[in-house]
Every structure is written in structure tokens, then in C-alpha cells.
Coordinates of C-alpha atoms in Angstrom, one line a residue:
E25 CA -30.8 17.2 -2.3
K26 CA -27.2 17.5 -3.5
T27 CA -28.0 16.2 -7.0
Q28 CA -31.3 18.1 -7.4
P29 CA -29.9 20.7 -9.9
C30 CA -28.6 17.8 -12.1
L31 CA -32.1 16.1 -11.9
D32 CA -33.7 19.2 -13.0
L33 CA -31.2 19.9 -15.8
H34 CA -31.3 16.3 -17.2
E35 CA -35.0 15.8 -16.4
T36 CA -34.6 12.4 -14.7
T37 CA -35.2 10.7 -11.4
Y38 CA -33.7 7.7 -9.5
Q39 CA -34.1 5.6 -6.4
V40 CA -31.0 4.5 -4.6
P41 CA -31.0 3.3 -0.9
G42 CA -27.4 4.4 -0.4
L43 CA -23.8 4.3 -1.7
L44 CA -20.8 2.4 -0.3
I45 CA -17.6 4.2 -1.2
I46 CA -14.2 2.5 -1.0
D47 CA -11.2 4.8 -1.3
T48 CA -8.0 3.1 -2.5
P49 CA -4.6 4.9 -2.2
G50 CA -3.0 6.3 -5.4
H51 CA 0.6 5.8 -4.2
E52 CA 2.3 3.5 -6.7
S53 CA 3.3 1.0 -4.1
F54 CA -0.4 0.2 -3.0
T55 CA -1.1 -2.1 -5.9
N56 CA -2.8 -4.8 -3.8
L57 CA -5.3 -2.4 -2.2
R58 CA -6.3 -1.1 -5.7
T59 CA -6.6 -4.7 -6.9
R60 CA -9.0 -5.4 -4.0
G61 CA -11.0 -2.3 -4.6
S62 CA -11.5 -3.0 -8.2
S63 CA -12.6 -6.6 -7.5
L64 CA -15.2 -5.4 -5.0
C65 CA -16.8 -2.5 -6.7
D66 CA -19.9 -2.4 -8.8
V67 CA -19.0 0.9 -10.3
A68 CA -15.5 2.5 -10.0
V69 CA -14.4 6.2 -10.2
L70 CA -11.1 6.6 -12.0
V71 CA -9.5 9.9 -11.0
V72 CA -7.4 11.6 -13.6
D73 CA -5.5 14.8 -12.9
I74 CA -6.4 17.2 -15.7
M75 CA -3.0 19.0 -15.2
H76 CA -0.9 15.9 -15.6
G77 CA -3.0 13.4 -17.5
L78 CA -2.6 9.6 -17.0
E79 CA -0.1 8.6 -14.3
P80 CA 1.5 5.1 -14.3
Q81 CA -0.8 4.0 -11.4
T82 CA -3.7 5.3 -13.3
I83 CA -2.8 3.2 -16.3
E84 CA -2.4 0.2 -13.9
S85 CA -5.9 0.9 -12.5
I86 CA -7.3 0.9 -16.1
G87 CA -5.8 -2.5 -16.7
L88 CA -7.4 -3.8 -13.4
L89 CA -10.8 -2.5 -14.4
K90 CA -10.6 -3.8 -18.0
K91 CA -9.5 -7.2 -16.7
R92 CA -12.5 -7.4 -14.4
K93 CA -14.8 -5.8 -16.9
A94 CA -15.9 -3.3 -14.2
P95 CA -17.8 -0.3 -15.3
F96 CA -16.3 3.0 -14.4
I97 CA -16.7 6.8 -14.6
I98 CA -13.7 9.1 -15.1
A99 CA -13.4 12.1 -12.8
L100 CA -11.2 14.7 -14.6
N101 CA -10.1 16.4 -11.4
K102 CA -8.4 19.6 -10.4
I103 CA -10.3 21.9 -12.8
D104 CA -9.9 24.6 -10.2
R105 CA -6.2 24.7 -11.2
L106 CA -7.1 26.1 -14.5
Y107 CA -5.9 29.8 -14.6
G108 CA -8.8 32.1 -13.8
W109 CA -11.3 29.4 -12.8
E110 CA -14.3 30.7 -10.9
P111 CA -16.0 28.1 -8.7
H112 CA -19.7 27.5 -8.8
P113 CA -20.2 24.3 -6.7
E114 CA -23.9 25.0 -6.4
L115 CA -24.4 24.6 -10.2
P116 CA -24.0 21.5 -12.4
V117 CA -20.5 21.5 -14.0
Q118 CA -21.9 22.0 -17.5
K119 CA -23.4 25.4 -16.4
A120 CA -20.3 26.2 -14.4
L121 CA -18.1 25.8 -17.5
E122 CA -20.4 28.0 -19.5
M123 CA -19.9 30.8 -17.0
Q124 CA -16.1 30.8 -17.4
N125 CA -14.2 33.3 -19.5
D126 CA -12.8 32.3 -22.9
A127 CA -9.3 31.8 -21.7
V128 CA -10.4 29.2 -19.1
K129 CA -12.7 27.5 -21.7
G130 CA -9.8 27.3 -24.1
E131 CA -7.4 25.7 -21.6
F132 CA -10.1 23.3 -20.5
D133 CA -10.7 22.1 -24.1
Q134 CA -6.9 21.7 -24.7
R135 CA -6.3 19.6 -21.5
Y136 CA -9.6 17.8 -22.0
H137 CA -8.7 16.6 -25.5
F138 CA -5.3 15.6 -24.4
A139 CA -6.8 13.4 -21.7
I140 CA -9.1 11.9 -24.4
A141 CA -6.1 11.1 -26.6
Q142 CA -4.3 9.4 -23.6
L143 CA -7.3 7.4 -22.9
A144 CA -7.6 6.4 -26.6
E145 CA -4.0 5.1 -26.4
Q146 CA -5.3 2.7 -23.7
G147 CA -8.1 1.5 -26.0
L148 CA -10.9 3.5 -24.3
N149 CA -13.5 5.7 -25.9
A150 CA -14.6 8.6 -23.6
C151 CA -16.4 11.9 -23.7
V152 CA -17.8 14.4 -21.2
F153 CA -21.0 12.9 -19.8
Y154 CA -23.5 15.5 -20.9
E155 CA -22.4 14.9 -24.5
N156 CA -22.5 11.1 -24.2
K157 CA -25.3 9.6 -26.3
D158 CA -24.1 6.0 -26.0
V159 CA -23.0 5.0 -22.4
R160 CA -22.2 1.4 -23.5
T161 CA -19.7 2.6 -26.1
Y162 CA -18.2 5.7 -24.5
L163 CA -17.0 6.2 -21.0
N164 CA -18.4 9.2 -19.1
I165 CA -16.0 12.0 -18.1
V166 CA -17.0 14.3 -15.3
P167 CA -14.9 17.5 -14.7
T168 CA -14.5 17.9 -11.0
S169 CA -12.7 19.8 -8.3
A170 CA -12.2 18.2 -4.8
I171 CA -11.2 21.7 -3.5
S172 CA -13.9 23.9 -4.7
G173 CA -16.6 21.2 -5.0
D174 CA -17.3 21.8 -8.8
G175 CA -18.7 18.7 -10.5
M176 CA -19.3 16.7 -7.2
M177 CA -23.1 16.8 -7.7
D178 CA -22.7 15.5 -11.3
L179 CA -20.5 12.7 -10.1
L180 CA -23.0 11.7 -7.5
Y181 CA -25.8 12.0 -10.1
L182 CA -24.0 9.5 -12.4
L183 CA -23.2 7.0 -9.6
C184 CA -26.8 7.0 -8.7
T185 CA -28.4 6.8 -12.1
L186 CA -26.1 4.5 -14.1
P187 CA -26.3 1.4 -11.8
S188 CA -30.1 1.7 -11.8
K189 CA -30.1 1.5 -15.5
M190 CA -27.3 -0.8 -16.4
L191 CA -26.6 -3.0 -13.2
I192 CA -30.0 -3.9 -11.9
E193 CA -29.3 -7.6 -11.5
K194 CA -25.8 -7.1 -10.2
I195 CA -26.9 -4.7 -7.3
M196 CA -29.9 -6.7 -6.3
F197 CA -29.6 -7.9 -2.7
H198 CA -29.5 -11.7 -1.9
E199 CA -28.9 -13.7 1.3
N200 CA -25.8 -15.6 0.2
L201 CA -23.0 -14.1 2.2
E202 CA -20.3 -12.3 0.2
C203 CA -17.9 -10.7 2.6
T204 CA -14.3 -9.7 1.9
V205 CA -11.6 -8.5 4.5
L206 CA -10.3 -5.1 3.5
E207 CA -7.9 -4.2 6.3
V208 CA -6.6 -5.6 9.6
K209 CA -5.7 -3.0 12.1
A210 CA -5.0 -2.5 15.8
I211 CA -7.1 0.2 17.4
E212 CA -6.7 1.6 20.9
G213 CA -9.5 0.4 23.2
L214 CA -10.7 -2.2 20.7
G215 CA -7.7 -4.3 20.1
T216 CA -7.1 -5.8 16.7
T217 CA -10.1 -5.4 14.3
M218 CA -11.0 -6.3 10.8
D219 CA -12.5 -3.8 8.3
V220 CA -14.7 -5.9 6.0
I221 CA -17.1 -5.3 3.2
I222 CA -20.3 -7.1 3.2
V223 CA -21.6 -7.1 -0.4
N224 CA -24.5 -9.4 0.2
G225 CA -25.9 -11.6 3.0
R226 CA -25.8 -10.8 6.8
L227 CA -23.5 -11.1 9.8
S228 CA -24.5 -11.4 13.4
E229 CA -22.8 -11.3 16.7
K230 CA -21.6 -14.5 18.2
Q231 CA -21.4 -16.2 14.7
T232 CA -18.3 -18.5 14.0
I233 CA -16.4 -17.2 11.2
V234 CA -13.4 -18.6 9.1
V235 CA -10.8 -16.4 7.6
C236 CA -7.4 -16.8 5.9
G237 CA -4.4 -16.2 8.1
L238 CA -0.7 -15.9 7.4
D239 CA -0.1 -18.9 9.7
G240 CA -3.1 -20.9 8.6
P241 CA -6.9 -20.7 8.7
V242 CA -8.3 -18.6 11.5
V243 CA -11.5 -19.8 13.2
T244 CA -12.9 -17.2 15.7
Q245 CA -16.2 -15.8 17.0
I246 CA -17.5 -12.3 16.3
R247 CA -17.5 -10.3 19.5
S248 CA -19.1 -7.1 18.1
L249 CA -20.0 -5.4 14.8
L250 CA -19.3 -1.8 14.5
T251 CA -20.0 0.9 11.9
P252 CA -19.0 4.5 11.9
Q253 CA -21.4 7.3 12.6
P254 CA -23.4 8.3 9.4
M255 CA -21.3 10.3 6.8
K256 CA -18.1 9.4 8.6
E257 CA -15.2 7.2 7.3
M258 CA -14.3 4.0 8.9
R259 CA -10.7 5.1 9.5
V260 CA -11.8 8.3 11.4
K261 CA -11.7 7.9 15.2
T262 CA -15.3 8.5 16.2
P263 CA -17.7 6.7 18.5
Y264 CA -18.9 3.5 16.7
V265 CA -22.5 2.3 16.3
H266 CA -22.9 -1.3 17.7
H267 CA -25.1 -3.8 15.8
K268 CA -26.5 -7.2 16.8
E269 CA -27.0 -8.0 13.1
I270 CA -26.2 -6.3 9.9
Q271 CA -26.7 -6.8 6.2
G272 CA -25.0 -5.7 3.0
A273 CA -23.9 -3.7 1.3
I274 CA -22.0 -1.9 4.0
G275 CA -18.5 -1.6 5.5
V276 CA -18.2 -3.1 9.0
K277 CA -15.5 -3.3 11.7
I278 CA -15.4 -6.7 13.4
C279 CA -14.0 -7.3 16.8
A280 CA -12.8 -10.9 17.4
N281 CA -10.0 -12.9 19.0
N282 CA -6.9 -14.2 17.2
I283 CA -7.2 -12.2 14.1
E284 CA -3.8 -10.4 14.2
R285 CA -2.4 -12.4 11.3
V286 CA -5.5 -12.5 9.1
L287 CA -4.8 -11.8 5.4
A288 CA -6.5 -8.7 4.1
G289 CA -8.2 -9.4 0.7
S290 CA -9.3 -12.8 1.7
N291 CA -13.0 -14.0 1.9
L292 CA -14.8 -14.3 5.2
Y293 CA -17.0 -17.4 5.7
V294 CA -19.6 -18.1 8.4
C295 CA -19.6 -21.6 9.7
G296 CA -23.2 -22.7 10.2
E297 CA -24.6 -25.8 11.9
D298 CA -24.7 -27.8 8.6
D299 CA -21.4 -26.6 7.3
D300 CA -18.2 -28.6 7.3
L301 CA -15.5 -26.6 9.1
E302 CA -12.6 -28.5 7.5
E303 CA -14.0 -27.7 4.0
L304 CA -14.2 -24.0 4.9
K305 CA -10.7 -24.0 6.2
D306 CA -9.4 -25.5 2.9
E307 CA -11.5 -23.1 0.9
V308 CA -10.4 -20.0 2.7
M309 CA -6.7 -20.8 2.4
K310 CA -7.0 -20.6 -1.3
D311 CA -7.1 -16.9 -0.9
L312 CA -3.6 -16.7 0.4
G313 CA -1.9 -14.6 -2.2
G314 CA 1.7 -13.8 -3.1
I315 CA 2.6 -11.9 0.1
L316 CA 4.6 -14.7 1.6
K317 CA 6.6 -15.0 -1.6
K318 CA 8.1 -11.6 -0.8
V319 CA 9.4 -12.8 2.6
A320 CA 12.7 -14.7 2.5
K321 CA 12.1 -16.9 5.4
N322 CA 15.2 -18.4 7.2
E323 CA 17.4 -16.1 5.0
D324 CA 19.0 -12.8 5.5
G325 CA 16.9 -9.7 5.5
V326 CA 15.2 -6.9 7.4
Y327 CA 12.2 -7.3 9.7
V328 CA 9.2 -5.3 8.5
Q329 CA 6.3 -4.0 10.7
A330 CA 3.2 -2.1 9.5
S331 CA -0.1 -1.0 10.9
T332 CA -2.2 -2.9 8.4
L333 CA -1.6 -5.7 5.9
G334 CA -2.5 -3.1 3.1
S335 CA 0.5 -1.0 4.3
L336 CA 2.6 -4.0 4.8
E337 CA 2.0 -5.2 1.2
A338 CA 2.8 -1.7 0.0
L339 CA 6.1 -1.6 2.0
L340 CA 7.1 -5.1 0.7
E341 CA 6.4 -4.1 -2.8
F342 CA 8.5 -0.9 -2.4
L343 CA 11.4 -2.8 -0.8
E344 CA 11.3 -5.3 -3.8
H345 CA 11.3 -2.5 -6.3
P346 CA 12.7 0.6 -4.7
G347 CA 13.1 2.5 -7.9
E348 CA 16.0 4.7 -9.1
D349 CA 18.3 7.3 -7.5
R350 CA 18.7 10.9 -9.0
D351 CA 21.2 9.6 -11.5
G352 CA 18.8 7.0 -12.9
N353 CA 20.6 4.0 -11.3
K354 CA 18.4 1.3 -10.0
H355 CA 18.4 0.6 -6.3
S356 CA 19.0 -2.9 -5.2
A357 CA 16.0 -4.8 -3.6
I358 CA 16.2 -5.1 0.1
P359 CA 15.4 -8.7 1.3
V360 CA 12.9 -9.3 4.1
S361 CA 13.2 -12.1 6.6
G362 CA 10.2 -11.5 8.8
I363 CA 6.9 -9.5 8.9
G364 CA 4.6 -8.3 11.6
I365 CA 1.4 -6.1 12.0
G366 CA 0.6 -3.7 14.7
P367 CA 2.8 -1.9 17.4
V368 CA 6.3 -3.2 17.6
S369 CA 6.5 -5.6 20.6
K370 CA 9.2 -7.6 22.4
Y371 CA 8.1 -10.6 20.4
D372 CA 9.0 -8.7 17.2
V373 CA 12.3 -7.6 18.6
M374 CA 13.2 -11.2 19.6
R375 CA 12.3 -12.4 16.1
C376 CA 14.5 -9.8 14.6
G377 CA 17.3 -10.7 17.1
V378 CA 17.6 -14.0 15.3
M379 CA 19.0 -12.1 12.3
L380 CA 21.8 -10.7 14.5
E381 CA 22.7 -14.2 16.0
R382 CA 22.7 -15.6 12.5
E383 CA 25.1 -13.0 11.3
R384 CA 27.5 -13.6 14.3
E385 CA 27.5 -17.4 13.7
W386 CA 28.2 -16.7 10.0
V387 CA 31.2 -14.5 10.8
K388 CA 32.6 -17.2 13.1
M389 CA 32.2 -19.9 10.4
C390 CA 33.9 -17.7 7.8
E391 CA 36.9 -17.1 10.1
K392 CA 37.2 -20.9 10.9
E393 CA 37.3 -21.6 7.2
Y394 CA 39.9 -18.9 6.6
A395 CA 42.1 -20.3 9.3
A396 CA 41.8 -23.8 8.0
V397 CA 42.3 -23.2 4.2
G398 CA 43.7 -19.8 4.0
E399 CA 41.0 -18.2 2.0
W400 CA 37.4 -17.0 2.4
V401 CA 35.1 -19.9 1.3
S402 CA 31.8 -18.7 2.4
G403 CA 32.5 -15.0 1.9
N404 CA 34.5 -12.3 3.6
P405 CA 32.8 -10.7 6.6
M406 CA 34.6 -7.5 5.9
N407 CA 32.6 -7.1 2.6
S408 CA 29.4 -8.2 4.0
I409 CA 26.4 -5.9 5.0
K410 CA 24.5 -8.7 6.8
E411 CA 24.9 -6.7 10.0
A412 CA 22.8 -3.9 8.6
Y413 CA 19.8 -6.4 8.2
A414 CA 19.5 -6.7 12.0
C415 CA 17.0 -3.9 12.2
I416 CA 13.2 -3.3 12.2
L417 CA 11.5 -1.1 9.6
A418 CA 8.3 0.1 11.3
F419 CA 5.8 1.8 8.9
D420 CA 3.2 3.9 10.7
V421 CA 3.2 2.0 13.9
P422 CA 4.4 2.9 17.5
V423 CA 7.1 1.1 19.4
L424 CA 6.1 -0.3 22.8
P425 CA 8.5 0.8 25.7
D426 CA 9.5 -2.8 26.6
A427 CA 10.3 -3.5 23.0
E428 CA 12.5 -0.3 22.7
K429 CA 14.4 -1.3 26.0
L430 CA 15.0 -4.9 24.7
A431 CA 16.1 -3.6 21.4
K432 CA 18.8 -1.4 23.0
E433 CA 20.0 -4.2 25.1
I434 CA 20.6 -6.6 22.2
G435 CA 21.6 -4.1 19.6
I436 CA 18.6 -4.0 17.3
K437 CA 17.9 -0.8 15.5
I438 CA 14.3 0.3 15.1
Y439 CA 13.4 2.8 12.4
T440 CA 9.9 4.3 12.4
A441 CA 8.4 6.5 9.7
E442 CA 5.0 7.5 8.4
I443 CA 6.3 7.7 4.8
I444 CA 7.7 4.7 3.0
Y445 CA 10.6 6.7 1.4
H446 CA 11.9 7.9 4.8
L447 CA 12.2 4.2 5.9
F448 CA 14.2 3.4 2.8
D449 CA 16.5 6.4 3.3
A450 CA 17.0 5.4 7.0
F451 CA 18.1 1.9 5.9
M452 CA 20.4 3.1 3.2
K453 CA 22.0 5.4 5.7
R454 CA 22.5 2.3 8.1
V455 CA 24.1 0.4 5.2
S456 CA 26.6 3.3 4.7
E457 CA 27.4 3.3 8.4
V458 CA 28.0 -0.4 8.5
K459 CA 30.3 -0.2 5.4
A460 CA 32.3 2.6 7.1
K461 CA 32.5 0.6 10.3
K462 CA 33.8 -2.5 8.3
K463 CA 36.3 -0.4 6.5
E464 CA 37.6 1.1 9.7
E465 CA 38.0 -2.5 11.2
A466 CA 39.7 -3.7 8.1
R467 CA 42.2 -0.8 8.3
K468 CA 43.6 -2.1 11.5
K469 CA 44.1 -5.6 10.1
A470 CA 45.2 -4.8 6.6
L471 CA 48.9 -5.0 5.5
W472 CA 49.3 -1.7 3.7
P473 CA 51.8 -1.4 0.8
C474 CA 54.9 1.0 1.2
V475 CA 56.1 3.6 -1.2
F476 CA 59.9 3.5 -1.6
K477 CA 62.0 6.5 -2.8
I478 CA 65.5 5.7 -4.2
V479 CA 68.1 8.2 -2.9
D480 CA 71.7 8.1 -4.2
D481 CA 71.4 4.4 -5.4
R482 CA 71.0 3.1 -1.9
F483 CA 68.2 2.8 0.6
D484 CA 67.7 1.8 4.2
I485 CA 65.8 -1.5 5.0
E486 CA 67.0 -1.9 8.6
P487 CA 67.9 1.1 10.8
G488 CA 71.7 1.6 11.0
R489 CA 72.4 -0.9 8.1
V490 CA 73.2 0.5 4.6
W491 CA 72.8 -1.6 1.5
E492 CA 74.7 -0.7 -1.7

């Protein structure tokens, strides 16, 4: 019904049972989620802001799509920002553009051709879809507005017609299971759940599954298979639909035990009666990516907690490359000694407390060395900010009451925020406070130099005694 005006305009038909849409974040830190999305999709939609052109993360996404040779459509978004734009969401965008005044048409042409030139710099040929005569040579551009709804029917029209023409073999269903873990998240009332994408094959309740975990392979049993209500997103809190068995392609929420440390982005395997469990364990651990490389185990660093592995990866990426300050100076990377997922618990506080103990032991060792040899061999504690690392950076997760109580008792700071930059600012403020504290402590121990003033060629060194 939504695309009927486009079908009438272009005189075509199609048959599509449904669309599964995966939305990946555009924030520059969420590289891994965009990587997963590009590897899962049959057709991608690359959103380009008509007012700003190609952003760095847009260029990164183009590289991912070119690397995987994934077909994609370009949505030239925010056409409602063109000065004087009159919305007509009930019409195909081609007709809506024709109804605009000359000034709007002129601005659209200028920004459209600027986007075309930027895409050409990336080695891509593109043109607006209703002028595209060769879809295998030129990418389709759809002018859209997420605010007014202009161009949405055209985008749906292309998503429904192009796969049925160009990707018939790829989108055919088969029974071999292809399932990827997209996110792991703790949900109130359900516990820890996995959001997975079933591309092909089937999943059933009570099946034994094998997935990749941060601490090794996880073998568990499916308790329940849940899907959101029709036309609802998986991340929206609504009553879920329960299934005994489900087939792809579809997004499913899986409830199971011991999945807290499952690695998002890894494949999910079903262990059948004839399958070798040990072989599946070895196979699934091949999916373990570079996330653990960002964690400096048994070294100094902050403890990081996030709601999902996707968010955790984004935070780790940002802490490794925190960008520049207002003056263009690069911020130093913040080391990470431990990671966790879900609400901050006593267990997480205790793990972070190890950093505090390690810092105290290091200070004692440095003082012993100084007392023995008269110099700082392993470093001067007064110049160290290791004390600042004894904290938890909690991204979009709550802190349990018992964890908060324990943190106050042992001296662990917990910083919570829903925006990555706010966590970074909070930690940098903590570093400044620790430096100021160290400076004040050093002031009491330091031997300050004296300033002498010569008066009448003589000066006092001892009270009551004059030296010529």
C-alpha cells in the first residue's frame, strides 16, 4: 500500500514476503556494529546528509560495503532542510520535486551534484534512481526526509524490487542454519538475552547451541525464542511474541543461561545428535575478534562496564582513540584493565578494587627502593596517576545498591553516563583531581628553595649572630 504510487508511476510489480531491517549507529565509535551490519545484509542503505555530504563514518561504511561487494542504495536525506521545501509524503519523490519552486530545485541540484562529486572521489558512480538506466553500473540515489516522510515510499520500492531482480539466488531460503549474534543485553524480567539474526535455517526451543564467549565457548540450551510485536523494533520495550520454532530471515531474542559473556558478532551453531561438540567449540572460537586486544590484562587501567557488547566495543574504541581537544592536541589513550557487561555489581567493584591494591603495593615498592638506593628506580609515586585508574566507567548501565555501597567502602569511584564523551570528561576531571592531590602532598615533603636579599653587605643565617 505504501509503495503503490511508485508502482503506478514506474508500471511495475513485485512479490516480497517481508523485510528485515538492521539499523547500525552512525556515531564514529561504533565501527564494529557497522562492520557486522554490512556483513549480514543482502542490500544496504547508505544514508548521506544532503546538507553536509560524506562524513568520515560514511566513507568508512562505503569501504566496508565495497570490501564485501554488498549492493547498496544511497538515501540522500534531509531534503526537508532545503529552504522553502514543501513536503508531499503521499507522492513519489520525483513528483514532489517537480512541485517545488525554482529556488528549492536550484538548491537541490547544487547539493545533489556536490554529493555526486564526493561519491565519485570514492570511486562510485551514482545518479538519482528515476534517471538510472543501468543499475549494475550506477548506484541509485533516493532523495529522502525522515522528518516529513518524502521519498520513503521510493526507498521501500527500491528495497523490494532490486533484490527480486538482482539477488534471487542470494535471498532464496535454505535449511542450513546461518545465525549471527548481534547484541547481548540484560533486560528486566528476562535476564541476559541475545539478539540474533537468523538469515537461513531454523531455531527451536530446547535446542543446544554453541556460541563464542569472552572466557571461552558457551554451550547452553534455548529457554525461549521471542520476537517483538509486528512493526515494532527489538530494542523497544513491548510484550514479546513467544515461538516454539522460528525460521529466517528474522531477528530473534534468545533467552538462555550463561550467556552474559557471549561475544556479539560471532556465529551461533546448533549442536545436533550427530555433531561433534568439541569441533563446534573450536569452530565458534575462531570468531573471537580483536576486542580482547584492547584490554590490558594484569596491567594498569580503568574498568569499563557497558549495557551491550556493541556499546562496550564502541567505548573501548573511543578510549583507545579519544580524539583531540579544542586546540587540536591529541588526547592520550586511556588504558583498560577489565571489562564487564550489564549492571554494575559487587563482582565488578571487587575486580576493579584489584587496581587499587596494585597501586598501593607499587607505592610501597617504590618507597622501599628509594630508601635503599636513594633514587626512584621504578618511578616516583608523586608523578603517577595510577590512583586515577581505580574507577569504573559505566556506559548506559545502572549501578546496583550493594555495588555502590561496596565502592564507597573501599574507595572506588563509579562514573555513569549515557554519552561516551561525558564518561571521558569525568575521567579527565578525576585525573586532574589526583594530580592536584599529589601536588599538595608533595608540597608538605618538598625542600623549598629560599630567596636571599643582601642588605649592607651582611646577612643573618642564625638568629642573633651577624656574619661580615
